[in-house]
Amino acid sequence: MQISDLPYPDPGVPDARSGPRFLLWLGRGQLGGQLKSLCWGMLHFGGVAGLPYAVGLGVDAVVDREPKRLLLVGGLLVLIGVAISVGDAMLHRTAVTNWITAAARVQQLLARKTAELGSALTRRVAAGEVVAVSTGDVEKIGWFVEAVSRFLAAVFAVVLVCVGLVFYAPELGVVVAVGVPLIALAALPLLPRATRRADVQREKAGRATELASDTVAGLRVLRGIGGEELFLGRYREASQEVRKAAVRSARMWALISAIQVVLPGLLLITVVWYGASLALEGRIAVGELVAAFSAVATLLYPLRHFEEIAMAYSFSRPSAQRAARVLSLTRTDPAERSAPAEPVGEPAAGGDLYDPRTGLLAPSGRFTAVVCGDPDLAGRLAERLGGHPVDERAGDRDGDDGAGREAKDAPSVLLGGVALDELELDTARRLVLVQDKDPVLLSGTLRDLFDVPASGSVGPDAALAAAQCTDVLDALLQSAPDGVDDPMDARITERGRSLSGGQRQRLALARSLVTDPEVLVLDEPTSAVDSHTEARIADGIAALRTGRTTVVLASSPLLLDRADRVVLIDDGAVSAVGTHRELLHREPRYRAVVTRETDEEQRLAGLGMTGMTGLEEALTEIEESA
């Protein structure tokens, strides 16, 4: 795999059972690149390991006054220099390629998982953690994948030096062969503590990132209520905790680095002292002493890679664990999903949308409004209607009674009798579109905003008109630079921050209307607009979605009055169905949710209705007797 070949046509199915398994899966997926890097690393480190022996041979040639042998040694040094240079350059090239391709594979997997889960991802994983995984964690994972081949090449060099010294100068070689493994393993007892401190640092850094992300997202609201200083103080405290944890982690790694410097230095002193005494006794030649000294000094270079691989693994393991956690998420809970006996086909056009858990039925081609007394339940219901996973641990009130317990074992939402979570993702997304309460507008032109997969039956002009976006277009033109006459070429800032909440909401609604899906689910699509605009939007949605299934979760009377069918969900199940006006007269709970009546107001209203009923009966009796 070359960098120019990225992205992968298919990044594969990751082993997300644990962080180490995920790292192992990544390594297996890049065996070709790892072998290339290992071969170039062996060439480079082999040249480094052979350099001391060539120097020793040269010293012996000078002492023995043999010019021809010295000339041969000079040629050997040139070859070794070329091997070191070429091997180092190609090792760096292949190792960085491994790093980039591993990071790109992880990012591609995360992007696909994000697209698969949609807005349900941040319901199950904190937004700050998702940001941390897709940025810093990806780099750390790539670092470990890149460091593996260089570490193996360094191991090859260390073994080559030790074995060569045993044959070249046996008495000194035994000392080096015993000392080097002790140096390599000396820092091993400190690694668990260093890893724990690094884990604490990354955990605190993740919390700080999450706090910063949430603060930036809600900056406008914080400024409106004067809460900037409060959240700034919280972030300052979180960042100081990260700094303290980073210092503690750095101290441990500094200690490990010091051991990797001090112990080889002691070995070098031992070899020089012992070798000098052997040379004075005439038991070894001067060239052998120089070769042994050079070999031990050379070992400092490959031994640094032992520290690097330990540090890379310690930093990448929790990063891989977080990535594996995100990648292991599925659209549905495996315990709730039953595998179909045969491949599931696409549901027939015009099928009803049915949720067995609540009993909600949205007839095909009709405008259905849903009223929920619990706003959290409304959000979870919208996700379920789109075939997305829902974390019921957030507060599932619909399991408080027997009906709720049975509903928990119900299958997923059905469209035309086919379970949405058993359909291919592309098919499910094409058939059902869910717009949640806080839709996101990406930066770009208005034309880019409407460049979405669509049936082609609804154009941007019709969608903008239905969503009552005339003032939005005027505002975009006013803020556009000179020369921009078409509002479709006006630019939208990041997340539409230059627009008001109602303007952003209407643009998002227009984008949803352009897609023209078989089923459109809108969660409070007009909560940020005034009543007059809301009434016109309700008429626009009803007219534009004629013949299409539309489900709106709302409690606004203006929207509810224009729906063909209104469903009340109380205690997690459908409790009443009818038109808005019918439910207002006969369902006190519906009236309380829609009109925001208190319990005392409901009681007085009930008494009033009872009194009116009695008065009507009395008047009827008088008329009959007369």
XYZ file of C-alpha atoms in Angstrom:
626
model
C 0.000 0.000 0.000
C 1.361 3.393 -1.058
C 0.212 6.714 0.358
C -1.071 7.660 -3.092
C -3.465 4.663 -2.924
C -5.295 6.010 0.106
C -8.105 5.896 1.087
C -8.594 2.145 1.175
C -11.306 0.777 -1.108
C -12.337 -1.313 1.877
C -10.646 -0.714 5.269
C -11.874 -4.113 6.469
C -13.710 -5.263 9.569
C -11.631 -4.407 12.658
C -11.148 -6.645 15.661
C -12.581 -4.257 18.231
C -12.747 -6.648 21.184
C -9.884 -4.851 22.944
C -7.135 -2.334 22.331
C -4.286 -4.887 21.926
C -6.405 -6.986 19.548
C -7.142 -3.896 17.497
C -3.406 -3.067 17.284
C -2.670 -6.657 16.273
C -5.349 -6.464 13.560
C -3.808 -3.268 12.234
C -0.369 -4.872 12.149
C -1.649 -7.924 10.266
C -3.279 -5.637 7.740
C 0.083 -4.052 6.932
C 2.370 -7.078 6.831
C 3.760 -6.087 3.433
C 4.704 -2.606 4.626
C 6.109 -3.971 7.878
C 8.302 -6.479 6.019
C 9.647 -3.769 3.744
C 10.417 -1.560 6.700
C 12.041 -4.481 8.545
C 14.280 -5.342 5.589
C 15.477 -1.773 5.186
C 15.908 -1.540 8.943
C 18.031 -4.677 8.990
C 20.206 -3.193 6.250
C 20.609 0.034 8.188
C 21.198 -1.489 11.609
C 23.333 -4.258 10.096
C 25.627 -1.565 8.726
C 25.683 0.123 12.123
C 26.487 -3.196 13.817
C 29.265 -4.004 11.314
C 30.954 -0.633 11.634
C 32.864 -1.425 14.892
C 34.344 -4.622 13.446
C 35.515 -2.813 10.325
C 37.155 -0.187 12.528
C 38.841 -2.945 14.553
C 40.125 -4.596 11.375
C 41.495 -1.250 10.224
C 43.332 -0.702 13.511
C 44.846 -4.195 13.291
C 45.941 -3.489 9.710
C 47.683 -0.299 10.814
C 49.371 -2.012 13.748
C 50.510 -4.894 11.530
C 51.589 -2.444 8.771
C 49.548 -4.161 6.014
C 48.497 -1.480 3.447
C 46.585 -3.880 1.220
C 44.416 -5.090 4.088
C 43.898 -1.459 5.145
C 42.736 -0.666 1.605
C 40.250 -3.527 1.756
C 39.002 -2.291 5.095
C 38.541 1.169 3.546
C 36.407 -0.333 0.786
C 34.409 -2.235 3.405
C 33.795 1.014 5.324
C 32.515 2.650 2.145
C 30.051 -0.224 1.591
C 28.947 -0.039 5.216
C 28.450 3.725 4.903
C 26.306 3.269 1.800
C 24.264 0.556 3.540
C 23.725 2.786 6.572
C 22.682 5.793 4.447
C 20.413 3.958 2.020
C 18.917 1.790 4.755
C 18.211 4.808 6.977
C 16.529 6.762 4.173
C 14.366 3.865 3.043
C 13.592 2.813 6.621
C 12.325 6.299 7.350
C 10.284 6.303 4.139
C 8.635 2.922 4.718
C 8.129 3.470 8.451
C 6.388 6.805 7.914
C 4.284 5.174 5.199
C 3.228 2.549 7.739
C 2.364 5.314 10.197
C 0.283 7.283 7.715
C -1.531 4.264 6.280
C -2.386 2.939 9.745
C -3.667 6.342 10.834
C -5.617 6.698 7.578
C -7.184 3.253 8.041
C -8.294 4.108 11.577
C -9.685 7.478 10.480
C -11.545 5.820 7.617
C -13.018 3.242 9.988
C -14.065 5.969 12.419
C -15.608 8.027 9.616
C -17.632 5.042 8.415
C -18.762 4.251 11.936
C -19.776 7.883 12.456
C -21.773 7.828 9.226
C -23.385 4.539 10.247
C -24.463 5.670 13.713
C -25.223 9.308 12.894
C -26.340 11.467 15.791
C -26.755 8.357 17.944
C -22.952 8.223 18.277
C -22.778 11.192 20.643
C -25.643 9.719 22.659
C -23.469 6.701 23.462
C -19.988 8.234 23.466
C -19.087 11.724 24.671
C -18.374 14.189 21.871
C -15.009 15.091 23.411
C -13.961 11.450 23.379
C -14.900 11.127 19.710
C -12.762 14.199 18.940
C -9.849 12.802 20.958
C -10.037 9.428 19.188
C -10.167 10.915 15.699
C -7.239 13.289 16.312
C -4.606 12.514 18.955
C -5.409 8.826 19.401
C -5.097 8.143 15.675
C -1.555 9.542 15.682
C -0.523 7.475 18.705
C -1.863 4.290 17.125
C 0.038 5.061 13.922
C 3.177 5.732 15.974
C 3.125 2.241 17.476
C 2.525 0.580 14.109
C 5.441 2.548 12.683
C 7.761 1.763 15.624
C 7.319 -2.020 15.487
C 9.474 -2.616 12.405
C 12.252 -0.316 13.651
C 12.235 -2.094 16.997
C 12.567 -5.503 15.361
C 15.431 -4.201 13.223
C 17.091 -2.832 16.386
C 16.729 -6.246 18.055
C 18.446 -7.769 15.022
C 21.326 -5.281 15.369
C 21.765 -5.944 19.087
C 21.863 -9.707 18.557
C 24.284 -9.268 15.659
C 26.667 -7.148 17.767
C 26.603 -9.540 20.731
C 27.071 -12.673 18.617
C 29.817 -10.991 16.565
C 31.703 -9.941 19.683
C 31.517 -13.461 21.135
C 33.291 -14.785 18.018
C 35.591 -11.787 17.439
C 36.722 -11.222 21.062
C 35.265 -14.014 23.188
C 36.382 -12.706 26.582
C 34.851 -9.268 26.015
C 31.952 -10.665 24.002
C 30.687 -12.694 26.977
C 30.623 -9.548 29.127
C 28.656 -7.661 26.497
C 26.311 -10.599 25.791
C 25.406 -10.775 29.493
C 25.170 -7.021 30.072
C 23.028 -6.004 27.104
C 19.950 -8.123 28.011
C 20.129 -6.765 31.547
C 20.150 -3.206 30.168
C 17.231 -3.956 27.832
C 15.136 -5.440 30.654
C 16.176 -3.011 33.402
C 13.306 -0.605 32.712
C 10.692 -3.371 32.491
C 9.574 -3.126 36.175
C 8.938 0.604 35.723
C 6.745 0.250 32.634
C 3.450 -0.626 34.440
C 3.708 2.466 36.612
C 4.651 4.623 33.613
C 1.704 3.194 31.688
C -0.724 3.929 34.526
C 0.474 7.501 34.759
C 0.164 7.897 31.009
C -3.389 6.501 31.188
C -4.305 9.035 33.870
C -2.855 11.826 31.768
C -4.855 10.815 28.683
C -8.043 10.378 30.702
C -7.732 13.885 32.110
C -6.811 15.240 28.683
C -9.939 13.603 27.229
C -12.108 15.238 29.881
C -10.530 18.619 29.201
C -11.101 18.171 25.472
C -14.731 17.228 26.075
C -15.225 20.276 28.308
C -13.629 22.546 25.706
C -15.777 21.064 22.931
C -18.990 21.513 24.908
C -18.003 25.063 25.901
C -17.297 26.113 22.325
C -20.544 24.534 21.108
C -22.561 26.468 23.685
C -20.536 29.683 23.628
C -23.416 31.816 22.392
C -25.677 30.595 25.176
C -22.931 31.060 27.770
C -22.406 34.645 26.660
C -26.118 35.276 26.889
C -26.288 34.151 30.526
C -22.840 35.410 31.511
C -21.401 31.963 32.099
C -18.120 32.344 30.180
C -16.029 32.936 33.298
C -17.549 29.960 35.097
C -16.737 27.554 32.270
C -13.361 29.215 31.721
C -12.539 28.511 35.344
C -13.617 24.896 34.956
C -11.473 24.470 31.868
C -8.551 26.148 33.630
C -8.849 23.643 36.488
C -9.097 20.736 34.031
C -6.047 21.923 32.084
C -4.030 22.269 35.277
C -4.922 18.699 36.190
C -3.731 17.616 32.739
C -0.473 19.519 33.256
C 0.151 17.900 36.648
C -0.606 14.439 35.249
C 1.697 15.109 32.274
C 4.530 16.153 34.603
C 4.091 12.999 36.687
C 4.126 10.870 33.542
C 7.156 12.709 32.152
C 9.098 12.133 35.370
C 8.639 8.392 35.067
C 9.667 8.366 31.407
C 12.652 10.562 32.271
C 13.692 7.959 34.832
C 13.404 5.212 32.228
C 15.462 7.302 29.784
C 18.095 7.890 32.464
C 18.375 4.145 33.066
C 18.826 3.611 29.339
C 21.760 6.062 29.426
C 23.404 5.198 32.754
C 23.468 1.409 32.417
C 25.027 1.358 28.896
C 27.579 3.873 30.212
C 28.457 1.545 33.070
C 28.748 -1.343 30.610
C 31.032 0.766 28.428
C 33.262 1.611 31.405
C 33.374 -2.067 32.370
C 34.336 -3.147 28.856
C 37.076 -0.499 28.590
C 38.526 -1.303 31.995
C 38.427 -5.054 31.500
C 39.563 -4.847 27.876
C 42.493 -2.574 28.760
C 43.692 -5.051 31.371
C 43.426 -7.873 28.819
C 45.358 -5.835 26.263
C 48.099 -5.074 28.766
C 48.367 -8.805 29.467
C 48.556 -9.455 25.740
C 45.448 -11.626 25.727
C 43.652 -9.490 23.112
C 44.891 -7.259 20.302
C 44.455 -3.500 20.264
C 42.065 -3.802 17.320
C 39.838 -6.157 19.311
C 39.712 -3.657 22.201
C 38.781 -0.829 19.817
C 36.138 -3.015 18.157
C 34.610 -3.962 21.507
C 34.583 -0.350 22.662
C 33.008 0.803 19.386
C 30.443 -2.012 19.484
C 29.248 -1.121 22.985
C 29.107 2.576 22.058
C 27.147 1.684 18.936
C 24.602 -0.277 20.986
C 23.355 2.969 22.538
C 21.615 3.733 19.227
C 19.551 0.542 18.780
C 18.852 0.323 22.517
C 16.971 3.623 22.318
C 14.368 1.847 20.210
C 13.613 -0.468 23.138
C 12.532 2.583 25.125
C 10.618 3.946 22.138
C 8.576 0.775 21.578
C 7.695 0.645 25.281
C 6.592 4.263 25.224
C 4.711 3.846 21.930
C 2.797 0.827 23.224
C 2.024 2.467 26.536
C 0.599 5.529 24.766
C -1.155 3.673 21.957
C -2.812 0.924 24.008
C -5.423 3.170 25.713
C -5.815 5.070 22.437
C -6.534 1.800 20.658
C -8.917 0.854 23.463
C -10.921 4.036 22.939
C -10.934 3.552 19.169
C -12.054 -0.062 19.615
C -14.862 1.074 21.890
C -16.206 3.427 19.214
C -15.741 0.889 16.421
C -17.539 -1.830 18.393
C -20.773 0.184 18.498
C -23.563 -1.102 16.275
C -26.782 0.376 14.964
C -28.777 -1.901 17.240
C -28.235 -3.836 20.418
C -27.170 -7.377 19.404
C -29.362 -8.774 22.193
C -32.424 -7.189 20.598
C -31.633 -8.100 17.017
C -32.630 -11.426 15.583
C -30.803 -12.449 12.419
C -33.127 -12.995 9.483
C -33.384 -16.472 8.067
C -32.752 -15.154 4.549
C -31.547 -11.884 3.028
C -33.993 -9.083 3.690
C -35.341 -7.291 0.648
C -36.292 -3.655 0.376
C -39.792 -2.945 1.709
C -42.447 -2.181 -0.837
C -43.163 1.484 -1.515
C -46.036 2.884 0.495
C -45.557 0.744 3.599
C -46.659 1.913 7.036
C -44.097 2.831 9.699
C -44.706 0.931 12.924
C -42.890 0.909 16.262
C -43.756 -2.234 18.256
C -42.189 -0.832 21.414
C -44.638 2.059 21.764
C -47.392 0.893 19.403
C -46.974 3.969 17.204
C -48.339 3.560 13.674
C -47.657 6.170 10.979
C -49.842 5.305 7.958
C -48.216 5.552 4.571
C -48.574 8.850 2.754
C -50.082 10.716 5.702
C -48.951 13.517 8.010
C -48.734 12.065 11.533
C -47.958 14.180 14.585
C -46.700 12.577 17.813
C -47.049 14.166 21.245
C -44.893 12.862 24.102
C -45.143 14.040 27.675
C -41.470 13.184 28.168
C -39.077 15.190 25.916
C -36.338 12.574 26.391
C -38.695 9.859 25.200
C -39.470 11.945 22.110
C -35.766 12.136 21.235
C -35.259 8.401 21.722
C -38.385 7.656 19.694
C -37.103 9.777 16.803
C -33.854 7.812 16.801
C -35.723 4.505 16.871
C -37.942 5.534 13.967
C -34.777 6.121 11.948
C -33.431 2.670 12.749
C -30.689 4.087 14.990
C -29.583 2.540 18.297
C -30.909 4.082 21.470
C -29.230 3.962 24.881
C -32.154 3.045 27.088
C -29.944 3.415 30.174
C -30.413 7.182 29.841
C -33.803 6.792 31.410
C -36.324 4.364 29.976
C -39.626 5.168 31.611
C -41.493 2.911 29.278
C -40.358 -0.113 31.220
C -42.065 0.764 34.479
C -45.128 -1.407 33.950
C -45.875 -4.762 32.438
C -46.590 -3.341 29.021
C -43.278 -1.521 29.109
C -41.399 -4.701 30.025
C -42.971 -6.495 27.116
C -42.138 -3.576 24.832
C -38.461 -3.881 25.685
C -38.436 -7.287 24.049
C -40.199 -5.968 20.928
C -38.375 -5.956 17.576
C -37.114 -2.846 15.895
C -39.201 -0.374 13.931
C -40.907 -1.855 10.872
C -41.374 -0.160 7.514
C -43.782 -2.020 5.306
C -43.370 -5.046 7.578
C -39.538 -5.084 7.260
C -37.297 -4.295 10.258
C -35.170 -1.214 9.597
C -32.121 -2.567 11.416
C -32.081 -5.598 9.108
C -31.857 -3.466 5.978
C -28.628 -2.376 4.369
C -27.523 0.939 5.825
C -27.708 2.769 2.490
C -31.220 1.480 1.895
C -32.418 2.437 5.374
C -30.952 5.937 5.039
C -32.565 6.414 1.636
C -35.986 5.360 2.883
C -36.070 7.104 6.275
C -34.556 10.445 7.215
C -34.528 11.767 10.782
C -33.898 15.433 11.560
C -33.152 15.816 15.240
C -33.635 18.863 17.451
C -30.171 20.302 16.821
C -29.327 19.815 13.127
C -25.839 20.842 12.005
C -25.087 23.166 9.084
C -21.635 22.675 7.600
C -19.669 25.637 6.305
C -19.908 26.336 2.574
C -22.313 27.882 0.123
C -26.056 27.436 0.268
C -25.746 25.424 -2.942
C -23.374 23.045 -1.146
C -25.893 22.710 1.676
C -28.484 21.326 -0.721
C -26.034 19.048 -2.518
C -27.397 15.967 -0.737
C -28.742 12.617 -1.964
C -32.293 13.308 -3.081
C -35.070 11.893 -5.217
C -35.044 14.966 -7.465
C -38.774 15.555 -7.032
C -38.313 18.544 -4.718
C -36.048 21.417 -5.734
C -34.241 23.823 -3.390
C -36.591 26.696 -4.292
C -39.698 24.732 -3.313
C -38.071 23.481 -0.106
C -36.903 26.986 0.876
C -40.360 28.357 0.230
C -42.033 25.632 2.307
C -39.592 26.285 5.170
C -40.246 30.043 4.974
C -36.589 30.966 4.337
C -37.096 34.269 2.490
C -35.575 36.351 5.286
C -32.728 33.846 5.601
C -31.827 34.324 1.945
C -31.922 38.104 2.391
C -29.640 37.882 5.419
C -27.147 35.699 3.553
C -27.079 38.126 0.623
C -26.515 41.098 2.912
C -23.523 39.432 4.560
C -22.125 38.126 1.247
C -19.181 39.912 -0.418
C -19.724 42.220 -3.380
C -20.429 40.450 -6.643
C -22.599 37.693 -5.138
C -26.122 38.184 -6.478
C -27.476 34.648 -6.141
C -28.272 33.643 -2.531
C -27.364 30.058 -3.452
C -23.744 31.269 -3.802
C -23.732 32.981 -0.405
C -21.562 31.282 2.178
C -22.711 29.824 5.474
C -20.233 30.081 8.332
C -19.250 27.071 10.431
C -22.357 25.508 11.985
C -24.301 28.553 10.714
C -23.146 30.672 13.659
C -23.838 33.934 11.799
C -27.550 33.018 11.642
C -30.121 32.975 14.392
C -31.404 29.739 15.850
C -34.665 29.976 13.927
C -32.866 30.681 10.648
C -30.580 27.687 11.111
C -33.557 25.511 11.956
C -35.454 26.553 8.816
C -32.445 25.972 6.540
C -32.005 22.508 8.036
C -35.696 21.813 7.483
C -35.403 22.906 3.848
C -32.423 20.576 3.405
C -34.477 17.678 4.790
C -37.381 18.502 2.488
C -35.077 18.493 -0.556
C -34.035 14.888 0.114
C -37.697 13.849 -0.262
C -37.356 10.464 1.513
C -40.075 7.869 1.689
C -40.430 8.642 5.410
C -39.408 11.961 6.988
C -39.175 12.178 10.790
C -38.911 15.697 12.239
C -38.190 16.264 15.928
C -39.433 19.729 16.986
C -38.699 21.334 13.591
C -40.189 24.733 14.527
C -39.224 25.158 18.183
C -37.108 28.270 17.461
C -39.527 30.228 15.226
C -42.440 32.539 16.002
C -46.064 31.393 15.812
C -46.915 33.135 12.518
C -43.924 31.603 10.745
C -44.665 28.263 12.388
C -48.179 28.226 10.960
C -46.908 28.893 7.438
C -44.211 26.230 7.824
C -46.837 23.705 8.918
C -48.861 24.452 5.785
C -45.722 24.212 3.632
C -44.730 20.825 5.060
C -48.242 19.443 4.633
C -48.432 20.636 1.015
C -44.922 19.610 -0.038
C -45.103 16.171 1.599
C -48.461 15.219 0.112
C -48.447 11.487 -0.594
C -45.327 10.948 1.509
C -45.134 9.621 5.069
C -44.260 12.413 7.479
C -43.884 12.054 11.255
C -43.469 15.190 13.361
C -42.717 14.967 17.069
C -43.987 18.244 18.513
C -46.334 19.802 21.036
C -47.150 22.979 19.128
C -50.910 23.352 18.475
C -50.195 25.018 15.132
C -48.365 21.934 13.837
C -50.740 19.483 15.475
C -53.824 21.150 13.997
C -52.498 20.603 10.457
C -51.669 16.919 10.929
C -53.895 14.233 9.438
C -53.470 12.135 12.547
C -52.235 12.910 16.081
C -50.882 10.228 18.409
C -50.428 10.730 22.149
C -47.725 8.615 23.812
C -48.032 8.431 27.575
C -45.862 6.251 29.848
C -44.020 4.855 26.852
C -47.059 3.608 24.895
C -49.754 4.981 22.620
C -52.689 6.099 24.755
C -54.851 8.053 22.303
C -55.220 8.631 18.558
C -57.299 11.229 16.756
C -57.207 14.739 15.382
C -55.881 17.643 17.381
C -59.314 19.080 18.130
C -60.773 15.697 19.108
C -57.961 14.979 21.555
C -58.221 18.453 23.081
C -61.829 17.786 24.072
C -61.602 14.210 25.270
C -58.028 13.637 26.556
C -57.009 15.629 29.653
C -53.430 14.369 29.464
C -53.132 15.524 25.849
C -54.607 18.895 26.724
C -52.155 19.254 29.604
C -49.140 18.603 27.389
C -50.257 20.810 24.514
C -51.571 23.758 26.570
C -48.961 23.358 29.385
C -51.670 23.086 32.037
C -50.630 22.479 35.635
C -52.245 19.752 37.786
C -54.408 22.341 39.552
C -55.566 23.772 36.232
C -56.441 20.272 35.039
C -58.502 19.677 38.184
C -60.385 22.958 37.795
C -60.926 22.267 34.105
C -62.383 18.879 34.999
C -64.731 20.470 37.504
C -65.725 23.056 34.920
C -66.527 20.383 32.359
C -68.564 18.483 34.939
C -70.524 21.619 35.833
C -71.198 22.415 32.223
C -72.434 18.888 31.623
C -74.864 19.118 34.553
C -76.142 22.498 33.396
C -76.722 21.181 29.898
C -78.716 18.209 31.290
C -80.859 20.521 33.419
C -81.643 22.793 30.484
C -82.573 19.769 28.395
C -85.042 18.529 31.040
C -86.691 21.992 31.258
C -87.084 22.179 27.500
C -88.661 18.698 27.392
C -91.122 19.465 30.201
C -92.143 22.711 28.538
